[in-house]
Coordinates of C-alpha atoms and ligand atoms in Angstrom, one line a residue:
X1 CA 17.9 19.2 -21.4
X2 CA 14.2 19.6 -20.3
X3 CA 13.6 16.8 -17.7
X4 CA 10.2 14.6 -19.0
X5 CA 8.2 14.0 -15.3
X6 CA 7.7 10.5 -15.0
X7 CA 4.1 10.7 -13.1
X8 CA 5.0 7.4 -11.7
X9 CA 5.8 7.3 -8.0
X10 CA 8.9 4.5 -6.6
X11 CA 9.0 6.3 -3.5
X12 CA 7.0 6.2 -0.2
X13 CA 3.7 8.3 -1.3
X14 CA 3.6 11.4 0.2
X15 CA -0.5 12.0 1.5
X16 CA -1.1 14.7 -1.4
X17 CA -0.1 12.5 -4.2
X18 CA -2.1 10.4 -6.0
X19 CA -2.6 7.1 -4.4
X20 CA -5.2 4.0 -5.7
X21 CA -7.8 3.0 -3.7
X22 CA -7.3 1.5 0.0
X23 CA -10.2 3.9 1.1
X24 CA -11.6 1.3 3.1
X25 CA -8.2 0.3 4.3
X26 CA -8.0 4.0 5.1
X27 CA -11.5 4.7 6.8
X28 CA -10.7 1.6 9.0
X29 CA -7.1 2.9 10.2
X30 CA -8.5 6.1 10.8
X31 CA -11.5 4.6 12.6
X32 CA -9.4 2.7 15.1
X33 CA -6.8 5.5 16.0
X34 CA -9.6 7.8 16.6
X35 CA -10.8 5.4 19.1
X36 CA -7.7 4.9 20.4
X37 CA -7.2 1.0 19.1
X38 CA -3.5 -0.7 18.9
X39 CA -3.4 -2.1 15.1
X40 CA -0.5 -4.3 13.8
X41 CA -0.8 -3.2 10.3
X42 CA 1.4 -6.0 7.9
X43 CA 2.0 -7.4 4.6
X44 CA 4.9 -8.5 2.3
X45 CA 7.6 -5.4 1.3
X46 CA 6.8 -2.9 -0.5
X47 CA 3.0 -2.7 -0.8
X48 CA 2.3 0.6 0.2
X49 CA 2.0 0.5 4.3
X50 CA 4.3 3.4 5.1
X51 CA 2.4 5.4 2.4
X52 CA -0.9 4.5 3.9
X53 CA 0.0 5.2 7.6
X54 CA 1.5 8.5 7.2
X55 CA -2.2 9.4 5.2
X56 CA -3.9 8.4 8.4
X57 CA -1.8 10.1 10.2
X58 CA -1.9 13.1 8.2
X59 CA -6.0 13.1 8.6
X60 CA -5.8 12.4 12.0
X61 CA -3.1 15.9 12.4
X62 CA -6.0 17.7 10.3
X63 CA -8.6 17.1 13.5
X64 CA -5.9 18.1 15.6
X65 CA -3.9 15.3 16.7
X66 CA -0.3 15.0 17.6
X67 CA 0.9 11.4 15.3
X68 CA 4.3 10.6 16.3
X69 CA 6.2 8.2 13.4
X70 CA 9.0 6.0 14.3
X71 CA 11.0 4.1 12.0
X72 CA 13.1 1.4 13.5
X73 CA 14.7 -0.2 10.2
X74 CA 17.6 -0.2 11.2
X75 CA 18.0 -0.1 14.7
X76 CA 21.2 -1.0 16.7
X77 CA 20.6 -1.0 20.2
X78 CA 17.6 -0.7 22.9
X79 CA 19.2 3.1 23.5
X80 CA 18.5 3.3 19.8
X81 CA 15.4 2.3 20.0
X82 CA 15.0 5.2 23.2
X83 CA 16.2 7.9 20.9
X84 CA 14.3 7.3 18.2
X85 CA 11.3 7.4 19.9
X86 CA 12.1 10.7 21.9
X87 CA 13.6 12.6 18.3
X88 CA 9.9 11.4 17.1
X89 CA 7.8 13.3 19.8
X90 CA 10.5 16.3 19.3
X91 CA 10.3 16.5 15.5
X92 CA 6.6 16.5 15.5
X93 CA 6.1 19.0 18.1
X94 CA 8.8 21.5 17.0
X95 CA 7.3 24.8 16.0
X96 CA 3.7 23.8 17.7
X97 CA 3.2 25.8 20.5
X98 CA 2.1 24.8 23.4
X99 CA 3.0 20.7 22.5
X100 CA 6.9 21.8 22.1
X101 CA 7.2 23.3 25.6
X102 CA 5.4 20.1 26.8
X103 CA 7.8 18.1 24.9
X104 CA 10.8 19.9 26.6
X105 CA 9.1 19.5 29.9
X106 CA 8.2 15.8 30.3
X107 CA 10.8 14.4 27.8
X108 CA 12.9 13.6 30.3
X109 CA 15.8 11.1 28.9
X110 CA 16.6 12.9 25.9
X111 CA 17.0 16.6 24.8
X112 CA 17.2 18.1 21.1
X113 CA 19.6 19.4 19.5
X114 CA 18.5 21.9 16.7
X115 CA 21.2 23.3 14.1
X116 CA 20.2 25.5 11.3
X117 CA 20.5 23.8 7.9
X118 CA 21.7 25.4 4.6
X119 CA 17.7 25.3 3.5
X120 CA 16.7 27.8 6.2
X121 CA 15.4 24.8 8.0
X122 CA 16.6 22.9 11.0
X123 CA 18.6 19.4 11.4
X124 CA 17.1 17.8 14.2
X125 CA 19.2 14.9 16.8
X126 CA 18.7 14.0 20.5
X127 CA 21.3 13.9 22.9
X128 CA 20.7 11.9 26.3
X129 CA 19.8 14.4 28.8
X130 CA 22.7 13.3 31.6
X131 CA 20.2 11.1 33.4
X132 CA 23.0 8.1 33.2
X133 CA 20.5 5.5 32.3
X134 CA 21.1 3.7 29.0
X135 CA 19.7 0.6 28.0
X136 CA 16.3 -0.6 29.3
X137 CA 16.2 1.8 32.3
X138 CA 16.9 4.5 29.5
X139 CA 13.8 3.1 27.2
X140 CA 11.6 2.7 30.2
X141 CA 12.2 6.7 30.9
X142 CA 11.4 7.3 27.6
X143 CA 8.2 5.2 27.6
X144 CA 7.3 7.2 31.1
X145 CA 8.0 10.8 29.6
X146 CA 5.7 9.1 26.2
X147 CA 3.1 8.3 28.5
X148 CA 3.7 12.1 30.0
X149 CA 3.3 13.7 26.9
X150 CA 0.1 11.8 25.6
X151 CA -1.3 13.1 28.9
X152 CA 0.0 16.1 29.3
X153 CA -0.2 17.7 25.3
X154 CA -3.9 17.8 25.9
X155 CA -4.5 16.6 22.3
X156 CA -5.3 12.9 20.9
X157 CA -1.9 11.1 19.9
X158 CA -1.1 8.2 17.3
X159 CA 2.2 6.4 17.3
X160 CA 3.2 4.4 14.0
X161 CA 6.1 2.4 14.7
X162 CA 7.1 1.4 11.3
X163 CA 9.2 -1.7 10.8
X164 CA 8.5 -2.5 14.8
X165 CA 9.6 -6.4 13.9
X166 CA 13.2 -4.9 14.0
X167 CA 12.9 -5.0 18.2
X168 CA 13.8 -8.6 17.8
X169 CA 16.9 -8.3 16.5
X170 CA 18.2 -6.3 19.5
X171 CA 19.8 -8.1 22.7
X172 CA 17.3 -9.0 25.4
X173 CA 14.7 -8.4 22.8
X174 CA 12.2 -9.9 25.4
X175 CA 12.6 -7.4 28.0
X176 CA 12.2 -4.8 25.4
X177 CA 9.0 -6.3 24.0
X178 CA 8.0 -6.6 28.0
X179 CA 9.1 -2.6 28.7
X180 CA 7.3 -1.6 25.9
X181 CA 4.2 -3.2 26.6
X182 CA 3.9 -2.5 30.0
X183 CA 3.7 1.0 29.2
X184 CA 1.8 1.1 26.1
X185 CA -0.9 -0.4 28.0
X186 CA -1.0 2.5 30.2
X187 CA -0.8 5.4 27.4
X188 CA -4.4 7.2 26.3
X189 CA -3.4 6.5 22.8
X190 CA -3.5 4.5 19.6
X191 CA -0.6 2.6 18.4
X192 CA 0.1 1.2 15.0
X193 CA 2.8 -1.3 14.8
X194 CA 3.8 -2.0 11.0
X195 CA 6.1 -4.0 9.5
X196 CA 6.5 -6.8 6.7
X197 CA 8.3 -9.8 8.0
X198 CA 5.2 -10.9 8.8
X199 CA 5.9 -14.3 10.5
X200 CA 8.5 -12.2 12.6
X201 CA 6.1 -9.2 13.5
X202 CA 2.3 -11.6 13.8
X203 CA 4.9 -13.7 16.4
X204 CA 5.2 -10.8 18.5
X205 CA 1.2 -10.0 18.9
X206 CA -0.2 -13.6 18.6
X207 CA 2.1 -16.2 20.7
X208 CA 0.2 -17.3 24.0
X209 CA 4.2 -16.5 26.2
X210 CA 4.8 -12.8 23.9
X211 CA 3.9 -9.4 26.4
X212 CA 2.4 -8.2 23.5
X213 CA -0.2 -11.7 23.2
X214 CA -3.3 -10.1 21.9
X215 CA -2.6 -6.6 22.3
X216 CA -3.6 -5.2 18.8
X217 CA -5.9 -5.6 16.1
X218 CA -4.7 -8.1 13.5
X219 CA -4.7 -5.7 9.8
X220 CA -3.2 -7.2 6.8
X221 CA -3.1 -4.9 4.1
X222 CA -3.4 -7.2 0.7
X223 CA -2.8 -6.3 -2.9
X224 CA -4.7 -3.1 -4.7
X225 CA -7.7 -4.5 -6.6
X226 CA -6.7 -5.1 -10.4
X227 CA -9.8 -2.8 -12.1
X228 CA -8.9 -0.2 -9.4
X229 CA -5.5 -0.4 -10.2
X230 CA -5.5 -0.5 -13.9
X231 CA -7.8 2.8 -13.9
X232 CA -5.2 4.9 -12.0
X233 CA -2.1 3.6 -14.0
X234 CA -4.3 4.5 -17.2
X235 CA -4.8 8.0 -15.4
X236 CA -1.4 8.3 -14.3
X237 CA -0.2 7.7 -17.6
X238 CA -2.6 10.4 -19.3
X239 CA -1.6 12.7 -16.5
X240 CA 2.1 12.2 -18.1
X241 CA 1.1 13.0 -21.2
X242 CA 0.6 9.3 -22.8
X243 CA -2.4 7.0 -23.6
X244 CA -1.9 3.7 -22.5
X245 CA -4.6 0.9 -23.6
X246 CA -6.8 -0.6 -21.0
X247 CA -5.8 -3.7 -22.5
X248 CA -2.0 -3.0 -21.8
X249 CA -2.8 -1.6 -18.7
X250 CA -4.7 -4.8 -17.6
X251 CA -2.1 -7.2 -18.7
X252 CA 0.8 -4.7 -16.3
X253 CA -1.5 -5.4 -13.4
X254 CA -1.4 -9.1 -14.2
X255 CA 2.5 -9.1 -14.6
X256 CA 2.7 -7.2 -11.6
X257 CA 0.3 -9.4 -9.5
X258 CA -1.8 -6.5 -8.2
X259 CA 1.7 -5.5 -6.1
X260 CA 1.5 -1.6 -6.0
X261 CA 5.3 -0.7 -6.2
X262 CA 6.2 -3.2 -9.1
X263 CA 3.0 -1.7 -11.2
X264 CA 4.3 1.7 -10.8
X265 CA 7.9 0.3 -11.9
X266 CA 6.6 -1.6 -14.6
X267 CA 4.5 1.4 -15.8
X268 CA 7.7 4.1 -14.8
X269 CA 9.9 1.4 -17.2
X270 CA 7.4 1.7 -19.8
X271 CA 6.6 5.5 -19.7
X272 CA 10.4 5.9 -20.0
X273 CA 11.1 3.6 -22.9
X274 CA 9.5 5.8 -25.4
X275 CA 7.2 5.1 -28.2
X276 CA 3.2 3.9 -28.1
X277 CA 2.3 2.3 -25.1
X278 CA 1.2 -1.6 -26.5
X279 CA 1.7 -4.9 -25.0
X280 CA 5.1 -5.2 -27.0
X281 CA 6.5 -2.6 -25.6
X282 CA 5.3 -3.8 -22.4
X283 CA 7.5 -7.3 -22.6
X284 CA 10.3 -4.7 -23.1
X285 CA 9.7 -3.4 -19.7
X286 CA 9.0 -6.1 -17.7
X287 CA 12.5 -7.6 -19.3
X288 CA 14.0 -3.9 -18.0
X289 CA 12.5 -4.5 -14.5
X290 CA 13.6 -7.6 -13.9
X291 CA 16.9 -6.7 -14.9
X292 CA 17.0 -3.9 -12.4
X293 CA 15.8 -5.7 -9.8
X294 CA 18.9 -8.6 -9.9
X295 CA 21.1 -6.6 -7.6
X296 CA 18.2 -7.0 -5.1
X297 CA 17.7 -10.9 -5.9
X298 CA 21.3 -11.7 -5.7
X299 CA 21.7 -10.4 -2.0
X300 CA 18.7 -12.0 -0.7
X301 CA 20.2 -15.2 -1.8
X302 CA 23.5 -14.7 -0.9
X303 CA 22.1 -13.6 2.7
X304 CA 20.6 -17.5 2.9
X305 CA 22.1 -21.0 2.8
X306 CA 22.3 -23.0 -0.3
X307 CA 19.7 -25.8 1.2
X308 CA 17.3 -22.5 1.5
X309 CA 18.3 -21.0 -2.1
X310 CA 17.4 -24.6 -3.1
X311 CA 13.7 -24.9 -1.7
X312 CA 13.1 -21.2 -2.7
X313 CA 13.9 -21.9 -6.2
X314 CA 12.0 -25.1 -5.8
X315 CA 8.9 -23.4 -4.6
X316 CA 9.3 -20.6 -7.4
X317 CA 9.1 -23.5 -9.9
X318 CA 6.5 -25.3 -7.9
X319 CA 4.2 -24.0 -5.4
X320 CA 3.3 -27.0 -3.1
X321 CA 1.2 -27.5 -0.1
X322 CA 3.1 -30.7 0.4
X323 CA 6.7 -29.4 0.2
X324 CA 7.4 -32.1 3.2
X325 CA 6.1 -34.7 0.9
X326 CA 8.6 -37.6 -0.8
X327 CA 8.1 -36.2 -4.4
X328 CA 8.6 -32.6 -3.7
X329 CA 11.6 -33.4 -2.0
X330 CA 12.9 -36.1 -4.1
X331 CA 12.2 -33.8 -7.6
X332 CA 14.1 -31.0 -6.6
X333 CA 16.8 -32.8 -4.7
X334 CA 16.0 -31.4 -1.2
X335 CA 17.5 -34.4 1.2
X336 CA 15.8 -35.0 4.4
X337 CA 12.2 -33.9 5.6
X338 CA 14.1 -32.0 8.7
X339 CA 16.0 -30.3 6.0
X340 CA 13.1 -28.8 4.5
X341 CA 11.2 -28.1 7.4
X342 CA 14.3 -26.2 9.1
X343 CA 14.5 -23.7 5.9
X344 CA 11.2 -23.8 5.4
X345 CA 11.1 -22.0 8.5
X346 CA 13.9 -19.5 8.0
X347 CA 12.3 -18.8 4.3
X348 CA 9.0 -18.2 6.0
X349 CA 10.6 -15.7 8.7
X350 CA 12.3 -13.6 6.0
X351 CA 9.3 -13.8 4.4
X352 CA 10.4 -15.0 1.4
X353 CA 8.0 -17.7 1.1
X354 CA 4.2 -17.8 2.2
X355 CA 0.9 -20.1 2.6
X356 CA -1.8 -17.3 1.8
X357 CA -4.2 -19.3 3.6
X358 CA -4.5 -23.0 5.7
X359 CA -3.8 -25.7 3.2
X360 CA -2.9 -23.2 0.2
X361 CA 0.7 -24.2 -1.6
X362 CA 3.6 -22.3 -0.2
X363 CA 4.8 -19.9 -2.8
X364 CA 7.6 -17.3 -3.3
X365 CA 6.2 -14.3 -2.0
X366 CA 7.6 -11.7 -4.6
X367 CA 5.8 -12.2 -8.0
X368 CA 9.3 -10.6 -9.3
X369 CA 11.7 -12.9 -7.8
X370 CA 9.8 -16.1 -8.6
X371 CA 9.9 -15.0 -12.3
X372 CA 13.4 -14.1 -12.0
X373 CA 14.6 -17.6 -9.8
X374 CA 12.6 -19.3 -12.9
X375 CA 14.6 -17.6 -15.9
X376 CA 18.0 -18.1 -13.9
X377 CA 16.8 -21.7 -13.8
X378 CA 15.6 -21.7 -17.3
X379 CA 19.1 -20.2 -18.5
X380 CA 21.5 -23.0 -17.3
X381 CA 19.7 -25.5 -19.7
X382 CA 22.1 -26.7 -22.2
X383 CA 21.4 -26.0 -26.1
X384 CA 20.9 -28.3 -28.7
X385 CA 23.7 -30.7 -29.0
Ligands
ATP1 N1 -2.1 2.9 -3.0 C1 -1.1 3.0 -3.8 N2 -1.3 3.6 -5.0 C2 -0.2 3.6 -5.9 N3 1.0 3.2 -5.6 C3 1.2 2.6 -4.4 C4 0.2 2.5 -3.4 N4 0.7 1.9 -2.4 C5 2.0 1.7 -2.6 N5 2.3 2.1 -3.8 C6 3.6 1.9 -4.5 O1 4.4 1.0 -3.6 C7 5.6 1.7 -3.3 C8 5.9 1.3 -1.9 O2 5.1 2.0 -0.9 P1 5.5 2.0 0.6 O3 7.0 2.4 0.8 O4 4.5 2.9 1.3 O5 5.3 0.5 1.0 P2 5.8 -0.3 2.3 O6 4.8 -1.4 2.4 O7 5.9 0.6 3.4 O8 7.2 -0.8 1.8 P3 8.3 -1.5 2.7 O9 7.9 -2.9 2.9 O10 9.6 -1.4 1.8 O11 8.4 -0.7 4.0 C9 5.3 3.1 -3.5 O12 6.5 3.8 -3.8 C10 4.4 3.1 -4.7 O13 5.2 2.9 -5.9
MG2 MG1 7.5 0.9 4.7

């Protein structure tokens, strides 16, 4: 069976693909890592910042710089955290003359392990280097033989340390926050820290007692532009072979909320469903998208309390800038004032709910899941008697 291509992207976008817009957002990055500036770089899941780091950073490696990229989902331990940072600087230099020899030379906590893979290529792990150190000691080595490298390689470097927030999840996260400062400070190079628990990450960089307090560049990276947006998902679809209406293609922008990865799922859902491309057929999709998405809805509120579930369905129903207030409470049963406050809180620092600006009602953050919290709602009403 021939396999149709579906020209619409769910996956991080690699820098050759076709991407929408953010050339600003792009000129910017690339303007601060060339002059050596530490940006946090945030926004709510899923709206394209590991696709648009990895196209600075793939610019920046066309001028001739080394841009390490760490991903810390994930991580378990501070000699996690170590390791991943030393398998970054190895990855990137392997098969780059002179900047691998200077990796094996200065890298002092870690070495590689290289074993030939069935694809001709290479699988790439560390394995400490016998040192003995583990924990902080261990990350502090690694931060020193960093710092070694960035002065040593004798070529600009940019570190993207995607899903950074994660350090706070680790034991003594303090100290690790404090270690990594302390030598980031020191390194002749750019940084980008990125990540979308926002509240969790923007804590990190902008509380007064934090190491990092004002060490990078605030950069939130908001939704694409609806015109922009609704020109390449009408080129997209043409390059796949299908016309789609501007009108349709305006209306999947306005379902979607301007949030890159559910457009390209809505507009994947539609391309696969067959038939002319119309607003009818539109409804169809969104009904398959949210759908698919349940599974993903159902463990974010099984991973919160029922008081939380409550005020996030609340807010999904209501956005409020008074969510503290008497009638917000007493209207969706939400007890005491503490109450609300404490989950507030929590919902805020999975980032589940946000106040886009001072004063602005609190809202669910994902367009998707406040539809969906709204239909599950909607559902339990009894029929007609
Ligand atoms: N500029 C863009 N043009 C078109 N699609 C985009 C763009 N940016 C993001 N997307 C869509 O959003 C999806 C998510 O992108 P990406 O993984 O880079 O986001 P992220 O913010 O890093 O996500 P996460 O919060 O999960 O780490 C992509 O697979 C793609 O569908
Ligand atoms: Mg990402």
């Amino acid at each position: 069976m021939p396999v149709e291509k579906n020209p619409f992207q769910l996956q991080e976008i690699p820098p050759d693909a076709p991407f929408c817009d953010r050339e600003r957002e792009l000129a910017e990055l690339l303007a601060y890592a060339r002059a050596g500036g530490n940006v946090v770089v945030y926004s709510p899941r899923r709206y394209g910042k590991t696709s648009l780091v990895k196209r600075v950073q793939d610019r920046l490696r066309v001028d001739g710089a080394v841009t390490v990229f760490v991903d810390f989902f994930g991580v378990t331990s501070v000699d996690d955290v170590a390791a991943r940072l030393a398998k970054a600087v190895f990855r990137v230099t392997h098969g780059r003359e002179p900047l691998w020899r200077t990796a094996l030379r200065v890298m002092r906590s870690f070495r590689p392990v290289l074993k030939p893979d069935a694809g001709g290529g290479f699988t790439l792990t560390v394995e400490p280097a016998g040192t003995g150190a583990t924990g902080l000691e261990l990350l502090e080595g690694t931060m020193e033989s960093l710092g070694a490298f960035v002065r040593e390689g004798g070529a600009p470097v940019q570190v993207t340390l995607d899903e950074f927030q994660e350090i706070v999840t680790l034991r003594g996260a303090l100290s690790v926050e404090a270690a990594l400062r302390r030598h980031i400070q020191g390194h002749r190079a750019s940084y980008f820290f990125v990540g979308s628990r926002r509240r969790v990450l923007l804590g990190i960089f902008n509380e007064r007692q934090r190491p990092f307090f004002r060490a990078a560049i605030n950069y939130p990276l908001g939704p694409l532009p609806p015109e922009d947006l609704a020109r390449y998902l009408v080129e997209r679809f043409a390059a796949g072979g299908r016309t789609c209406p501007p009108e349709v293609a305006r209306r999947l922008v306005e379902l979607a909320a301007g949030h890159p990865y559910y457009a390209q799922k809505l507009a994947f859902l539609l391309h696969t469903g067959g038939g002319r491309i119309c607003l009818k057929a539109l409804d169809g999709a969104l009904e398959r998208l949210v759908r698919s998405e349940a599974p993903v809805f159902e463990a974010v509120l099984q991973g919160i309390s029922p008081h939380q579930r409550r005020l996030l369905r609340a807010l999904a129903f209501e956005p409020s800038a008074a969510p503290l207030g008497a009638g917000f409470i007493q209207r969706h049963g939400l007890g005491s004032v503490g109450g609300v406050q404490h989950s507030l809180r929590r919902l805020e620092e999975l980032d589940l709910v946000e106040r886009p600006a001072p004063g602005a009602p609190w809202r669910v953050v994902d367009p998707v899941l406040g539809l969906w919290l709204r239909r599950q709602e909607e559902d339990r009403l009894p029929g007609p008697a």
